[in-house]
Amino acid sequence: MAISLRNLSVDYSLPQGTAHALRGVSLDIEKGELLGLVGESGSGKSTVAFALMGLLANNAKVTSGTATIDGKSFDLTKRNATAALRGRGMAMIFQDPMMSLNPVFTIGTQLCEVLRRRSPGSDRKARVGMAEDALDKVKLSNPRRRMNQYPHELSGGMRQRVVIAMALLSEPALLIADEPTTALDVTVEAQIMREIIGLRDRIGCAVLLITHSLGLVTEYCDRLSVLYAGERLESGTVRQVQRQPGHPYTRMLFDCEVPIDRERQADASENRFTVISGDLPDPRRRPPGCIFNGRCDVSFDDCAVINPGDYPVGNEAEHRARCLRLATP
Amino acid sequence: MTDAISISNAQLRFGETAALDGVSLAIPQGTCFGIVGESGSGKTTLMRAVLGLQKLDQGEIRILGNPLVHSRAALKQRASFIQPIFQDPAASLSPRSRIRTLMNEVGTVLREPHAAMHERLRVILNRLGLPPGVIDKYPHEISGGQARRVAIARALLMKPSILIADEPTAGLDVSVQGDLLNLLQDIRRSDNITLVVISHNLAIVRLIAENAVVMRAGKVVEGGEVGSLFKSPREAYTRELLAAWPGVTQSKPTG
Ligand SMILES: Nc1ncnc2c1ncn2[C@@H]1O[C@H](COP(=O)(O)OP(=O)(O)OP(=O)(O)O)[C@@H](O)[C@H]1O
Ligand SMILES: Nc1ncnc2c1ncn2[C@@H]1O[C@H](COP(=O)(O)OP(=O)(O)OP(=O)(O)O)[C@@H](O)[C@H]1O
Ligand code: SF4
Ligand SMILES: [Mg+2]
Ligand SMILES: [Mg+2]
């Protein structure tokens, strides 16, 4: 399933005013492709996912946006626009595993329920076998025993893997994974990514991977979109963006990454972490000019007044970024 | 000097699972100690035991030299010097009260004037990159990474002398993660606190902790000073963890 999201804008209303969480965000994911969505905490990544799934909070309002899924268009400003696709068509691995798990049912019951929905006619024993197999694939030890356990009897990372197993079993055409591996060590993370890619290769689904791990994106994703304060600042293939980030934010984000071989120094002041100084702009009042102005290390006068368009980077097709430096090289 | 935390031969079973299988370790005061290890290896269980939220079947835990006492009064008293940051931030934020209410409770516990507490809070929120307006929201109105930072801010506000953080950087972008770790390092030095960090992120443990242990299936399989631990790990599991690290510097093979 190919999916194209156009011009998505979402507001949250609060007693203190209306926060514009997303402003005109567009994304494209081809069939069989992994798109990595990265960006500052609070930049709106989960909001994109919730809008697609039709699961936004009550105080949210989609002010613009259409999703085209396999040629069919859905007007996202209408409530429940994509309801028909939830379940079989789209599945989401939530950032918080307890959002997908019911505390009063065993793991086995919940996994089998996914399979029952997918193929109502199937035989119970076969479903149990498939569920156990799915737990094994996400590297949970002792799958048979896990089937009879309740969510609170599992560790944080084990719960996360149950939710991933559930999503894999539903065989969706679009899989949205919101921080699927944050509670897992890198060996398990690698295994989970292999399973996601295995599913993609087998059924050709599209995958939206929301993550803070740039390592994960560069290792596994085909393309990358960068979100900042509700705006998409850059998009391109992983290789393009890695070789030549078009936006200063992307470059600065990559510079914050902590290499595994950096060693601790005796002088504590040498162990500082690189950060992007400055604050996110107030989501209620977008300042004029570039949204990243104020934190950018190469800003100039125009940046405070001109809102950059989405310019091509170099002469690479499909690689674009919203920085005035690209318009006036 | 007495150790901030010392654990000897901690054992705990959940049915067939040996969640803690003879764990012993000592964490000197004023240092940063890292705990890494497999998912399900007992890290969170160990933290809960240290906090007195989970009784051991066997073994002993001492906090600043004193054996852990399991009583409501002791639990409350411990909260004044040992603070947890839980793996699941939502669990430490009450869904029905605004974040402001949660923070005000700290003032009540510490008997600190409202204005002084809010001034400290303002500084902490700012260093964690959270807008001041965040305190007027309910927990479900903030993002995952914001919720984690709110939980951290509350723990810091309590001015603990020991801070135990379970996956404090999960769900944070690399820049905010850096802000948090710089702040923790600063507070550690200025207030001389003991910091225990449970994390899957070996790269950060390597930088912030003096000592670390690697856990697997309820046991400490390897431990020591971080430099040598990561440079020449003895355990196959530790080596696997280092080898599987997804780095951004190595670019994808073409083709
Ligand atoms: N129900 C809500 N009401 C008001 N504001 C909200 C609500 N949900 C989210 N927000 C705000 O909208 C912004 C975007 O939130 P979102 O959860 O999409 O961020 P995110 O990019 O997923 O962040 P993280 O990486 O921390 O999970 C944040 O500033 C958040 O505080
Ligand atoms: N209340 C409980 N009842 C039964 N088993 C439990 C309970 N709490 C924990 N366990 C089991 O104890 C073991 C250790 O769990 P723990 O949460 O300490 O792991 P962890 O190292 O923190 O893992 P993670 O990295 O995934 O958070 C796991 O096998 C888990 O299933
Ligand atoms: S437009 Fe200006 S402020 Fe914005 S990213 Fe480009 S140089 Fe920086
Ligand atoms: Mg999120
Ligand atoms: Mg844990």
PDB file of N, CA, C and O in Angstrom, chain A residues 13-17 59 284, chain B residues 96-104 118 121 125 131-142 150:
ATOM      1  N   SER A  13      -6.724  22.450  21.304  1.00  0.00           N
ATOM      2  CA  SER A  13      -7.243  23.605  22.035  1.00  0.00           C
ATOM      3  C   SER A  13      -7.027  23.388  23.523  1.00  0.00           C
ATOM      4  O   SER A  13      -7.185  22.290  24.053  1.00  0.00           O
ATOM      5  N   LEU A  14      -6.592  24.453  24.174  1.00  0.00           N
ATOM      6  CA  LEU A  14      -6.277  24.433  25.593  1.00  0.00           C
ATOM      7  C   LEU A  14      -6.865  25.699  26.201  1.00  0.00           C
ATOM      8  O   LEU A  14      -7.091  26.671  25.482  1.00  0.00           O
ATOM      9  N   PRO A  15      -7.095  25.680  27.511  1.00  0.00           N
ATOM     10  CA  PRO A  15      -7.629  26.901  28.135  1.00  0.00           C
ATOM     11  C   PRO A  15      -6.758  28.135  27.847  1.00  0.00           C
ATOM     12  O   PRO A  15      -7.262  29.237  27.716  1.00  0.00           O
ATOM     13  N   GLN A  16      -5.442  27.911  27.704  1.00  0.00           N
ATOM     14  CA  GLN A  16      -4.532  29.045  27.485  1.00  0.00           C
ATOM     15  C   GLN A  16      -4.460  29.461  26.021  1.00  0.00           C
ATOM     16  O   GLN A  16      -3.695  30.356  25.669  1.00  0.00           O
ATOM     17  N   GLY A  17      -5.204  28.795  25.147  1.00  0.00           N
ATOM     18  CA  GLY A  17      -5.156  29.164  23.739  1.00  0.00           C
ATOM     19  C   GLY A  17      -4.998  27.939  22.868  1.00  0.00           C
ATOM     20  O   GLY A  17      -4.955  26.816  23.350  1.00  0.00           O
ATOM     21  N   ASN A  59      -9.524  17.089  22.288  1.00  0.00           N
ATOM     22  CA  ASN A  59      -9.317  18.526  22.099  1.00  0.00           C
ATOM     23  C   ASN A  59      -8.503  18.835  20.835  1.00  0.00           C
ATOM     24  O   ASN A  59      -8.057  19.951  20.636  1.00  0.00           O
ATOM     25  N   ARG A 284       1.650  28.381  20.202  1.00  0.00           N
ATOM     26  CA  ARG A 284       0.434  29.177  20.019  1.00  0.00           C
ATOM     27  C   ARG A 284       0.658  30.356  19.071  1.00  0.00           C
ATOM     28  O   ARG A 284      -0.251  30.835  18.435  1.00  0.00           O
TER      29      ARG A 284
ATOM     30  N   ARG B  96      -5.347  12.456  36.565  1.00  0.00           N
ATOM     31  CA  ARG B  96      -6.439  13.389  36.818  1.00  0.00           C
ATOM     32  C   ARG B  96      -6.013  14.751  37.364  1.00  0.00           C
ATOM     33  O   ARG B  96      -6.827  15.626  37.545  1.00  0.00           O
ATOM     34  N   SER B  97      -4.706  14.895  37.657  1.00  0.00           N
ATOM     35  CA  SER B  97      -4.341  16.227  38.137  1.00  0.00           C
ATOM     36  C   SER B  97      -3.349  16.908  37.210  1.00  0.00           C
ATOM     37  O   SER B  97      -2.545  16.250  36.546  1.00  0.00           O
ATOM     38  N   ARG B  98      -3.477  18.230  37.169  1.00  0.00           N
ATOM     39  CA  ARG B  98      -2.547  18.998  36.354  1.00  0.00           C
ATOM     40  C   ARG B  98      -1.143  18.836  36.904  1.00  0.00           C
ATOM     41  O   ARG B  98      -0.943  18.577  38.089  1.00  0.00           O
ATOM     42  N   ILE B  99      -0.173  19.056  36.042  1.00  0.00           N
ATOM     43  CA  ILE B  99       1.223  18.886  36.437  1.00  0.00           C
ATOM     44  C   ILE B  99       1.594  19.865  37.557  1.00  0.00           C
ATOM     45  O   ILE B  99       2.372  19.546  38.442  1.00  0.00           O
ATOM     46  N   ARG B 100       0.952  21.024  37.542  1.00  0.00           N
ATOM     47  CA  ARG B 100       1.189  22.011  38.602  1.00  0.00           C
ATOM     48  C   ARG B 100       0.889  21.423  39.994  1.00  0.00           C
ATOM     49  O   ARG B 100       1.675  21.593  40.930  1.00  0.00           O
ATOM     50  N   THR B 101      -0.212  20.678  40.089  1.00  0.00           N
ATOM     51  CA  THR B 101      -0.609  20.067  41.366  1.00  0.00           C
ATOM     52  C   THR B 101       0.463  19.101  41.860  1.00  0.00           C
ATOM     53  O   THR B 101       0.842  19.095  43.029  1.00  0.00           O
ATOM     54  N   LEU B 102       0.953  18.306  40.906  1.00  0.00           N
ATOM     55  CA  LEU B 102       1.995  17.337  41.206  1.00  0.00           C
ATOM     56  C   LEU B 102       3.237  18.022  41.777  1.00  0.00           C
ATOM     57  O   LEU B 102       3.855  17.555  42.728  1.00  0.00           O
ATOM     58  N   MET B 103       3.605  19.143  41.178  1.00  0.00           N
ATOM     59  CA  MET B 103       4.804  19.865  41.616  1.00  0.00           C
ATOM     60  C   MET B 103       4.554  20.537  42.970  1.00  0.00           C
ATOM     61  O   MET B 103       5.440  20.583  43.824  1.00  0.00           O
ATOM     62  N   ASN B 104       3.344  21.065  43.154  1.00  0.00           N
ATOM     63  CA  ASN B 104       3.036  21.736  44.420  1.00  0.00           C
ATOM     64  C   ASN B 104       3.156  20.781  45.609  1.00  0.00           C
ATOM     65  O   ASN B 104       3.527  21.193  46.703  1.00  0.00           O
ATOM     66  N   HIS B 118       8.802  27.272  43.142  1.00  0.00           N
ATOM     67  CA  HIS B 118       8.519  27.528  41.723  1.00  0.00           C
ATOM     68  C   HIS B 118       9.700  28.151  40.993  1.00  0.00           C
ATOM     69  O   HIS B 118       9.880  27.946  39.795  1.00  0.00           O
ATOM     70  N   LEU B 121      11.806  25.236  40.206  1.00  0.00           N
ATOM     71  CA  LEU B 121      11.145  24.483  39.141  1.00  0.00           C
ATOM     72  C   LEU B 121      11.361  25.154  37.776  1.00  0.00           C
ATOM     73  O   LEU B 121      11.639  24.492  36.783  1.00  0.00           O
ATOM     74  N   LEU B 125      12.898  23.216  34.609  1.00  0.00           N
ATOM     75  CA  LEU B 125      12.120  23.047  33.369  1.00  0.00           C
ATOM     76  C   LEU B 125      12.875  23.652  32.193  1.00  0.00           C
ATOM     77  O   LEU B 125      12.943  23.082  31.114  1.00  0.00           O
ATOM     78  N   PRO B 131       8.701  24.130  28.069  1.00  0.00           N
ATOM     79  CA  PRO B 131       8.120  25.468  28.223  1.00  0.00           C
ATOM     80  C   PRO B 131       7.440  25.586  29.590  1.00  0.00           C
ATOM     81  O   PRO B 131       6.880  24.602  30.086  1.00  0.00           O
ATOM     82  N   PRO B 132       7.477  26.777  30.224  1.00  0.00           N
ATOM     83  CA  PRO B 132       6.880  26.945  31.550  1.00  0.00           C
ATOM     84  C   PRO B 132       5.402  26.547  31.553  1.00  0.00           C
ATOM     85  O   PRO B 132       4.881  26.042  32.545  1.00  0.00           O
ATOM     86  N   GLY B 133       4.719  26.750  30.402  1.00  0.00           N
ATOM     87  CA  GLY B 133       3.288  26.475  30.301  1.00  0.00           C
ATOM     88  C   GLY B 133       2.939  25.003  30.478  1.00  0.00           C
ATOM     89  O   GLY B 133       1.778  24.647  30.658  1.00  0.00           O
ATOM     90  N   VAL B 134       3.944  24.144  30.450  1.00  0.00           N
ATOM     91  CA  VAL B 134       3.685  22.712  30.536  1.00  0.00           C
ATOM     92  C   VAL B 134       3.007  22.355  31.863  1.00  0.00           C
ATOM     93  O   VAL B 134       2.219  21.404  31.944  1.00  0.00           O
ATOM     94  N   ILE B 135       3.234  23.154  32.915  1.00  0.00           N
ATOM     95  CA  ILE B 135       2.673  22.791  34.217  1.00  0.00           C
ATOM     96  C   ILE B 135       1.153  22.995  34.284  1.00  0.00           C
ATOM     97  O   ILE B 135       0.507  22.498  35.183  1.00  0.00           O
ATOM     98  N   ASP B 136       0.601  23.715  33.311  1.00  0.00           N
ATOM     99  CA  ASP B 136      -0.849  23.887  33.313  1.00  0.00           C
ATOM    100  C   ASP B 136      -1.565  22.790  32.544  1.00  0.00           C
ATOM    101  O   ASP B 136      -2.787  22.809  32.397  1.00  0.00           O
ATOM    102  N   LYS B 137      -0.806  21.820  32.026  1.00  0.00           N
ATOM    103  CA  LYS B 137      -1.433  20.755  31.242  1.00  0.00           C
ATOM    104  C   LYS B 137      -1.673  19.513  32.089  1.00  0.00           C
ATOM    105  O   LYS B 137      -1.083  19.337  33.152  1.00  0.00           O
ATOM    106  N   TYR B 138      -2.518  18.641  31.560  1.00  0.00           N
ATOM    107  CA  TYR B 138      -2.711  17.315  32.140  1.00  0.00           C
ATOM    108  C   TYR B 138      -1.723  16.362  31.466  1.00  0.00           C
ATOM    109  O   TYR B 138      -1.341  16.590  30.317  1.00  0.00           O
ATOM    110  N   PRO B 139      -1.354  15.262  32.150  1.00  0.00           N
ATOM    111  CA  PRO B 139      -0.370  14.343  31.556  1.00  0.00           C
ATOM    112  C   PRO B 139      -0.716  13.868  30.136  1.00  0.00           C
ATOM    113  O   PRO B 139       0.171  13.692  29.314  1.00  0.00           O
ATOM    114  N   HIS B 140      -2.010  13.682  29.820  1.00  0.00           N
ATOM    115  CA  HIS B 140      -2.312  13.184  28.475  1.00  0.00           C
ATOM    116  C   HIS B 140      -2.211  14.285  27.421  1.00  0.00           C
ATOM    117  O   HIS B 140      -2.366  14.031  26.234  1.00  0.00           O
ATOM    118  N   GLU B 141      -1.966  15.502  27.859  1.00  0.00           N
ATOM    119  CA  GLU B 141      -1.876  16.601  26.891  1.00  0.00           C
ATOM    120  C   GLU B 141      -0.434  16.924  26.509  1.00  0.00           C
ATOM    121  O   GLU B 141      -0.168  17.947  25.879  1.00  0.00           O
ATOM    122  N   ILE B 142       0.500  16.093  26.947  1.00  0.00           N
ATOM    123  CA  ILE B 142       1.895  16.335  26.584  1.00  0.00           C
ATOM    124  C   ILE B 142       2.449  15.115  25.854  1.00  0.00           C
ATOM    125  O   ILE B 142       1.889  14.029  25.922  1.00  0.00           O
ATOM    126  N   VAL B 150       8.966  15.685  32.623  1.00  0.00           N
ATOM    127  CA  VAL B 150       8.197  16.166  33.768  1.00  0.00           C
ATOM    128  C   VAL B 150       8.464  15.275  34.984  1.00  0.00           C
ATOM    129  O   VAL B 150       8.680  15.758  36.100  1.00  0.00           O
TER     130      VAL B 150
END
